[in-house]
CSV table of C-alpha atoms and ligand atoms in Angstrom, one decimal:
chain,number,residue,atom,x,y,z
A,1,MET,CA,150.1,60.9,103.6
A,2,THR,CA,148.3,64.1,103.7
A,3,THR,CA,144.3,64.2,104.2
A,4,ASP,CA,144.2,67.1,101.8
A,5,PRO,CA,142.6,65.4,98.7
A,6,ARG,CA,144.5,67.7,96.2
A,7,ASP,CA,147.9,66.8,97.4
A,8,ARG,CA,147.5,63.1,98.1
A,9,TYR,CA,148.8,62.0,94.5
A,10,PRO,CA,151.0,63.1,91.5
A,11,LYS,CA,149.8,65.9,89.4
A,12,PRO,CA,150.4,66.8,85.9
A,13,PRO,CA,152.4,67.4,83.9
A,14,PHE,CA,153.4,63.6,83.5
A,15,GLU,CA,156.0,62.3,81.1
A,16,ALA,CA,154.5,60.9,77.8
A,17,GLN,CA,155.1,57.1,77.8
A,18,SER,CA,153.3,55.3,75.1
A,19,GLN,CA,152.8,51.5,75.5
A,20,ALA,CA,151.1,49.2,72.8
A,21,PHE,CA,147.7,48.1,74.1
A,22,PRO,CA,147.0,46.4,76.6
A,23,GLY,CA,150.1,47.8,78.3
A,24,LEU,CA,151.9,46.7,81.6
A,25,SER,CA,151.5,48.6,84.8
A,26,ALA,CA,155.1,47.8,85.8
A,27,ARG,CA,156.2,50.0,83.1
A,28,MET,CA,154.4,53.1,84.1
A,29,HIS,CA,155.9,56.1,85.9
A,30,PRO,CA,154.8,57.2,88.4
A,31,GLN,CA,153.5,53.8,89.6
A,32,PRO,CA,149.7,53.7,90.1
A,33,ASP,CA,148.7,53.4,93.7
A,34,TYR,CA,146.8,50.2,94.1
A,35,GLY,CA,146.2,50.4,97.9
A,36,GLU,CA,148.9,47.7,98.6
A,37,ARG,CA,150.0,49.8,101.7
A,38,SER,CA,146.9,51.5,102.7
A,39,TYR,CA,143.7,49.2,102.2
A,40,ARG,CA,142.5,47.8,105.4
A,41,GLY,CA,139.8,45.1,105.3
A,42,SER,CA,137.1,44.6,107.7
A,43,GLY,CA,135.4,41.3,106.6
A,44,LYS,CA,132.8,43.0,104.5
A,45,LEU,CA,133.1,40.2,102.0
A,46,ALA,CA,134.0,37.3,103.9
A,47,GLY,CA,133.4,34.0,102.3
A,48,LYS,CA,132.4,35.4,99.0
A,49,VAL,CA,133.7,34.6,95.4
A,50,ALA,CA,134.4,37.4,93.0
A,51,LEU,CA,135.2,37.4,89.3
A,52,ILE,CA,136.8,40.6,88.0
A,53,THR,CA,137.6,41.3,84.4
A,54,GLY,CA,140.6,43.3,83.8
A,55,GLY,CA,141.6,42.3,87.3
A,56,ASP,CA,145.4,42.4,86.4
A,57,SER,CA,145.9,46.1,86.5
A,58,GLY,CA,144.4,49.5,87.1
A,59,ILE,CA,141.0,49.8,88.7
A,60,GLY,CA,140.6,46.0,88.6
A,61,ARG,CA,143.7,45.3,90.5
A,62,ALA,CA,142.9,47.8,93.3
A,63,VAL,CA,139.3,46.2,93.5
A,64,ALA,CA,141.1,42.7,93.7
A,65,ILE,CA,143.4,43.6,96.5
A,66,ALA,CA,140.5,45.4,98.5
A,67,TYR,CA,138.1,42.3,97.8
A,68,ALA,CA,140.7,39.8,99.0
A,69,ARG,CA,141.5,42.0,102.2
A,70,GLU,CA,137.7,41.9,102.8
A,71,GLY,CA,137.6,38.2,102.7
A,72,ALA,CA,136.8,37.3,99.0
A,73,GLN,CA,138.4,34.6,96.8
A,74,VAL,CA,139.2,36.3,93.5
A,75,ALA,CA,139.3,35.0,89.9
A,76,ILE,CA,141.0,37.5,87.5
A,77,SER,CA,140.2,37.8,83.7
A,78,TYR,CA,143.0,39.6,81.7
A,79,LEU,CA,144.7,39.3,78.3
A,80,GLU,CA,147.7,36.7,77.9
A,81,ALA,CA,150.1,39.5,77.2
A,82,GLU,CA,149.4,40.9,80.8
A,83,SER,CA,150.6,37.9,82.7
A,84,ASP,CA,153.2,39.7,84.6
A,85,ASP,CA,150.5,42.2,85.8
A,86,ALA,CA,148.0,39.4,86.6
A,87,ASP,CA,150.8,37.5,88.6
A,88,GLU,CA,151.5,40.6,90.7
A,89,THR,CA,147.7,41.0,91.5
A,90,ALA,CA,147.4,37.3,92.2
A,91,ARG,CA,150.6,37.7,94.6
A,92,TRP,CA,148.6,40.5,96.7
A,93,VAL,CA,145.4,38.2,96.7
A,94,ARG,CA,147.4,35.5,98.2
A,95,ASP,CA,149.2,37.8,100.5
A,96,ALA,CA,145.7,38.7,102.0
A,97,GLY,CA,145.3,35.0,102.7
A,98,GLN,CA,142.8,34.2,99.8
A,99,GLU,CA,143.0,32.1,96.7
A,100,ALA,CA,143.5,33.7,93.2
A,101,LEU,CA,142.4,32.2,90.0
A,102,LEU,CA,144.1,33.2,87.0
A,103,LEU,CA,141.9,33.2,83.7
A,104,PRO,CA,143.8,34.6,80.7
A,105,GLY,CA,142.1,35.1,77.3
A,106,ASP,CA,140.1,37.4,75.1
A,107,ILE,CA,136.6,38.1,76.4
A,108,SER,CA,135.3,39.2,72.9
A,109,SER,CA,134.8,35.5,72.5
A,110,VAL,CA,131.5,34.1,73.7
A,111,GLU,CA,133.2,30.6,74.4
A,112,HIS,CA,136.1,32.3,76.5
A,113,SER,CA,133.6,34.6,78.3
A,114,ARG,CA,131.6,31.6,79.2
A,115,SER,CA,134.7,29.6,80.4
A,116,LEU,CA,135.5,32.4,82.9
A,117,VAL,CA,132.4,31.9,84.8
A,118,ARG,CA,132.4,27.8,84.4
A,119,ASP,CA,136.1,27.9,85.8
A,120,THR,CA,135.5,30.1,88.6
A,121,VAL,CA,132.5,28.2,89.8
A,122,GLU,CA,134.5,24.8,89.3
A,123,ARG,CA,137.3,26.0,91.2
A,124,PHE,CA,135.4,27.7,94.2
A,125,GLY,CA,132.1,26.3,94.0
A,126,ARG,CA,130.1,29.5,93.9
A,127,LEU,CA,130.0,33.1,92.4
A,128,ASP,CA,128.8,36.0,94.4
A,129,LEU,CA,130.4,39.0,92.8
A,130,LEU,CA,130.9,40.0,89.3
A,131,VAL,CA,133.0,43.0,88.4
A,132,ASN,CA,132.5,43.9,84.7
A,133,ASN,CA,135.6,46.1,84.4
A,134,ALA,CA,137.6,45.2,81.3
A,135,ALA,CA,137.8,47.6,78.4
A,136,PHE,CA,139.3,48.8,75.2
A,137,GLN,CA,139.8,52.5,74.0
A,138,LYS,CA,141.4,54.2,71.2
A,139,THR,CA,141.6,58.0,70.8
A,140,ARG,CA,140.8,59.2,67.2
A,141,SER,CA,140.2,62.8,66.1
A,142,SER,CA,137.9,62.3,63.2
A,143,ILE,CA,135.1,59.8,62.4
A,144,ASP,CA,137.1,58.9,59.2
A,145,GLU,CA,139.9,57.7,61.1
A,146,ILE,CA,137.8,55.1,63.1
A,147,THR,CA,137.7,51.8,61.1
A,148,GLU,CA,134.6,49.5,61.2
A,149,ALA,CA,136.9,46.8,62.8
A,150,GLU,CA,138.1,49.2,65.4
A,151,TRP,CA,134.4,50.4,66.3
A,152,ASP,CA,133.5,46.7,66.5
A,153,GLN,CA,136.3,46.0,68.9
A,154,HIS,CA,135.0,48.7,71.2
A,155,PHE,CA,131.5,47.2,71.2
A,156,ALA,CA,132.8,43.6,71.5
A,157,VAL,CA,135.1,44.0,74.5
A,158,ASN,CA,133.2,46.8,76.3
A,159,ILE,CA,129.6,45.8,76.0
A,160,ASN,CA,129.1,42.5,74.2
A,161,ALA,CA,131.5,40.7,76.6
A,162,MET,CA,129.7,42.1,79.4
A,163,PHE,CA,126.5,40.7,78.3
A,164,TYR,CA,128.0,37.3,77.7
A,165,ILE,CA,129.7,37.0,81.0
A,166,THR,CA,126.7,38.5,83.0
A,167,LYS,CA,124.4,35.8,81.0
A,168,ALA,CA,126.6,32.9,82.2
A,169,ALA,CA,127.1,34.4,85.7
A,170,VAL,CA,123.4,34.9,86.6
A,171,PRO,CA,122.3,31.5,86.8
A,172,HIS,CA,125.1,30.7,89.5
A,173,MET,CA,124.4,34.0,91.6
A,174,LYS,CA,122.4,33.5,94.7
A,175,PRO,CA,120.2,36.2,96.5
A,176,GLY,CA,122.6,38.7,98.0
A,177,SER,CA,124.9,38.5,95.2
A,178,ALA,CA,126.0,41.8,93.2
A,179,ILE,CA,127.2,42.8,89.9
A,180,VAL,CA,129.5,46.1,89.6
A,181,ASN,CA,130.0,47.5,86.2
A,182,THR,CA,132.7,50.0,85.2
A,183,SER,CA,131.3,52.8,83.0
A,184,SER,CA,132.9,56.2,82.7
A,185,VAL,CA,132.2,59.9,83.1
A,186,ASN,CA,132.1,59.6,79.0
A,187,ALA,CA,128.8,58.0,79.5
A,188,LYS,CA,127.2,61.3,80.5
A,189,HIS,CA,129.7,63.6,78.9
A,190,PRO,CA,131.2,61.9,75.8
A,191,MET,CA,134.7,63.2,74.8
A,192,PRO,CA,134.6,63.6,70.9
A,193,SER,CA,138.0,62.0,70.7
A,194,LEU,CA,136.6,59.0,72.4
A,195,LEU,CA,133.4,58.5,70.2
A,196,ALA,CA,133.2,54.7,70.1
A,197,TYR,CA,134.5,54.3,73.6
A,198,SER,CA,131.9,56.7,75.0
A,199,ALA,CA,128.9,55.0,73.0
A,200,THR,CA,129.9,51.8,74.7
A,201,LYS,CA,130.2,53.5,78.1
A,202,GLY,CA,126.7,55.0,77.7
A,203,ALA,CA,125.5,51.5,76.7
A,204,ILE,CA,126.9,50.2,79.9
A,205,ALA,CA,125.2,52.7,82.1
A,206,ASN,CA,121.9,52.0,80.3
A,207,PHE,CA,122.6,48.2,80.6
A,208,THR,CA,123.3,48.6,84.2
A,209,LEU,CA,119.8,50.4,85.0
A,210,GLY,CA,117.8,47.8,83.0
A,211,LEU,CA,119.6,44.8,84.3
A,212,ALA,CA,119.2,46.1,87.9
A,213,GLN,CA,115.4,46.1,87.5
A,214,MET,CA,115.4,42.6,86.0
A,215,LEU,CA,117.5,40.9,88.4
A,216,VAL,CA,115.9,42.6,91.7
A,217,GLU,CA,113.5,39.7,91.4
A,218,GLN,CA,116.4,37.1,92.0
A,219,GLY,CA,117.7,39.3,94.9
A,220,ILE,CA,120.8,40.4,92.8
A,221,ARG,CA,121.9,43.9,92.9
A,222,VAL,CA,123.5,45.8,89.8
A,223,ASN,CA,125.3,49.1,90.0
A,224,ALA,CA,128.0,50.9,87.9
A,225,VAL,CA,130.9,53.3,88.7
A,226,LEU,CA,131.7,56.1,86.5
A,227,PRO,CA,135.4,56.9,86.9
A,228,GLY,CA,136.8,60.2,85.9
A,229,PRO,CA,140.6,60.3,84.7
A,230,ILE,CA,142.3,57.5,86.6
A,231,TRP,CA,146.0,56.8,86.4
A,232,THR,CA,146.2,53.2,84.8
A,233,PRO,CA,147.8,51.5,81.8
A,234,PHE,CA,144.5,52.4,79.9
A,235,ILE,CA,146.0,55.9,79.7
A,236,VAL,CA,149.4,55.1,78.4
A,237,THR,CA,148.0,52.8,75.7
A,238,GLY,CA,144.7,54.5,74.6
A,239,MET,CA,145.6,58.1,74.5
A,240,GLY,CA,147.8,60.5,72.6
A,241,GLU,CA,150.8,62.1,74.2
A,242,ASP,CA,149.5,65.4,75.0
A,243,SER,CA,146.5,64.0,76.8
A,244,GLN,CA,148.9,61.7,78.7
A,245,LYS,CA,151.0,64.7,79.8
A,246,SER,CA,148.1,66.9,81.1
A,247,PHE,CA,146.1,63.8,82.4
A,248,GLY,CA,143.9,64.8,85.2
A,249,SER,CA,144.0,68.6,84.7
A,250,GLN,CA,140.6,68.3,83.2
A,251,ALA,CA,139.1,67.4,86.6
A,252,PRO,CA,138.6,70.4,89.2
A,253,MET,CA,140.9,68.3,91.5
A,254,ALA,CA,143.5,69.0,88.9
A,255,ARG,CA,145.1,65.5,89.1
A,256,PRO,CA,144.2,62.0,88.1
A,257,GLY,CA,142.6,59.7,90.5
A,258,GLN,CA,144.5,56.5,91.6
A,259,PRO,CA,143.0,52.9,91.5
A,260,ALA,CA,143.1,53.1,95.3
A,261,GLU,CA,140.6,55.8,95.3
A,262,LEU,CA,138.2,53.7,93.4
A,263,ALA,CA,138.3,50.5,95.4
A,264,PRO,CA,136.2,51.4,98.4
A,265,ILE,CA,133.0,52.1,96.2
A,266,TYR,CA,133.4,48.8,94.5
A,267,VAL,CA,133.6,47.3,98.0
A,268,HIS,CA,130.6,49.1,99.2
A,269,LEU,CA,128.5,48.1,96.1
A,270,ALA,CA,129.4,44.5,96.6
A,271,SER,CA,128.9,44.2,100.4
A,272,ASP,CA,125.6,43.5,102.1
A,273,GLU,CA,125.7,47.0,103.6
A,274,ALA,CA,124.6,48.2,100.3
A,275,SER,CA,121.6,46.1,100.5
A,276,TYR,CA,119.0,48.9,99.3
A,277,THR,CA,121.5,50.1,96.5
A,278,THR,CA,120.7,48.9,93.1
A,279,GLY,CA,120.4,50.5,89.6
A,280,GLY,CA,122.7,53.3,90.6
A,281,LEU,CA,125.5,55.1,88.8
A,282,TYR,CA,128.4,56.2,90.9
A,283,PRO,CA,130.8,58.9,89.8
A,284,VAL,CA,134.4,59.0,91.1
A,285,HIS,CA,135.9,61.7,89.2
A,286,GLY,CA,137.4,64.6,91.2
A,287,GLY,CA,134.5,66.9,90.7
A,288,MET,CA,134.0,66.9,87.0
A,289,PRO,CA,130.5,68.6,86.5
A,290,ILE,CA,128.5,65.7,85.1
A,291,TYR,CA,125.1,64.5,86.3
B,301,NAD,P1,143.6,48.9,82.6
B,301,NAD,O1,144.3,48.8,81.4
B,301,NAD,O2,144.5,48.6,83.9
B,301,NAD,O3,142.4,47.9,82.5
B,301,NAD,C1,141.6,47.4,81.4
B,301,NAD,C2,141.8,46.0,81.4
B,301,NAD,O4,140.9,45.4,80.3
B,301,NAD,C3,143.1,45.4,81.0
B,301,NAD,O5,143.9,45.2,82.0
B,301,NAD,C4,142.8,44.0,80.2
B,301,NAD,O6,143.0,43.0,81.1
B,301,NAD,C5,141.3,44.2,79.9
B,301,NAD,N1,141.0,43.9,78.5
B,301,NAD,C6,141.0,44.9,77.5
B,301,NAD,N2,140.7,44.0,76.3
B,301,NAD,C7,140.6,42.9,76.7
B,301,NAD,C8,139.9,41.6,76.1
B,301,NAD,N3,139.8,41.7,74.7
B,301,NAD,N4,139.9,40.5,76.7
B,301,NAD,C9,140.1,40.5,78.1
B,301,NAD,N5,140.5,41.5,78.8
B,301,NAD,C10,140.6,42.7,78.1
B,301,NAD,O7,142.8,50.3,82.9
B,301,NAD,P2,141.7,50.8,83.6
B,301,NAD,O8,141.7,52.3,83.5
B,301,NAD,O9,141.7,50.3,85.2
B,301,NAD,O10,140.3,50.3,83.1
B,301,NAD,C11,139.4,49.6,84.0
B,301,NAD,C12,138.0,50.2,83.5
B,301,NAD,O11,138.0,51.5,83.9
B,301,NAD,C13,137.7,50.2,81.9
B,301,NAD,O12,136.3,49.8,81.9
B,301,NAD,C14,137.7,51.7,81.7
B,301,NAD,O13,136.9,52.0,80.4
B,301,NAD,C15,137.4,52.3,82.9
B,301,NAD,N6,137.7,53.7,83.0
B,301,NAD,C16,138.9,54.0,83.1
B,301,NAD,C17,139.2,55.4,83.2
B,301,NAD,C18,140.6,55.9,83.4
B,301,NAD,O14,140.9,57.1,83.2
B,301,NAD,N7,141.6,55.1,83.6
B,301,NAD,C19,138.2,56.3,83.1
B,301,NAD,C20,137.0,56.0,83.1
B,301,NAD,C21,136.6,54.6,83.1
B,302,MG,MG1,146.2,45.4,82.2
């Protein structure tokens, strides 16, 4: 594979390929790169236990594979309809010699969110790393088109569930634990067609900065990653056909990022190497001018 970042991965135009939400990775073309063949671990997360929401596909799958190769056991939250994708992620985690725990269900339920933490701790006896990564998005061209129910679903999945799961997780997290939230470049530069989604991603960034200050007293670090356009099922379920075809052209790199290009920063933020790093927002976005 070339080392020139412009040419490492597929560029637009892509074929339009709409799938119903939440979508399946296996049906995408080209296939996303999850680092299956490239990610090399070096024990950075040895002995740790991670819970990753949306760990079945996209960024979450690349993070699950990398965490397992770094020595962590991994619990994966996802929707029932994504069990084929979740099974594939679990296969890679086990292939790395780690245990995978599959936890299907809807995180907009407080009860289910709490059960994710309870089941992870019951199975592995501890929880060191929480990756709040699941999200919902729907493109709309005017505010009239956004129903109240759809607005509420964005907030329920993207930020309310993050609060439920984090609140349940913190009592189990010892000093040295870490939380990594997935926000978006939309937190800083909201696209009007993603009005509801961008509002939740701004909330996630702000939640991250406040929580980091709160949890520093318990020795728990909290950071967020702000991805730019990344080639995942999210794109073929949440965006219109034109946006799919030209996806990635909005970044100076002129292509979308791949999940494999996100995993290393999630590893770093989770690892003890990042011991002075908390309350940070880390863009991985192919040069989009945001700050
Ligand atoms: P993805 O579709 O692979 O992951 C999103 C996951 O969210 C799904 O796999 C699903 O399991 C989970 N999810 C959605 N609703 C849920 C619910 N009600 N209950 C339980 N789980 C639910 O796509 P992705 O792009 O890897 O998304 C991961 C994160 O990255 C999201 O937070 C997304 O906002 C963020 N992000 C993505 C992009 C991009 O261009 N792909 C850009 C910026 C930020
Ligand atoms: Mg999925």
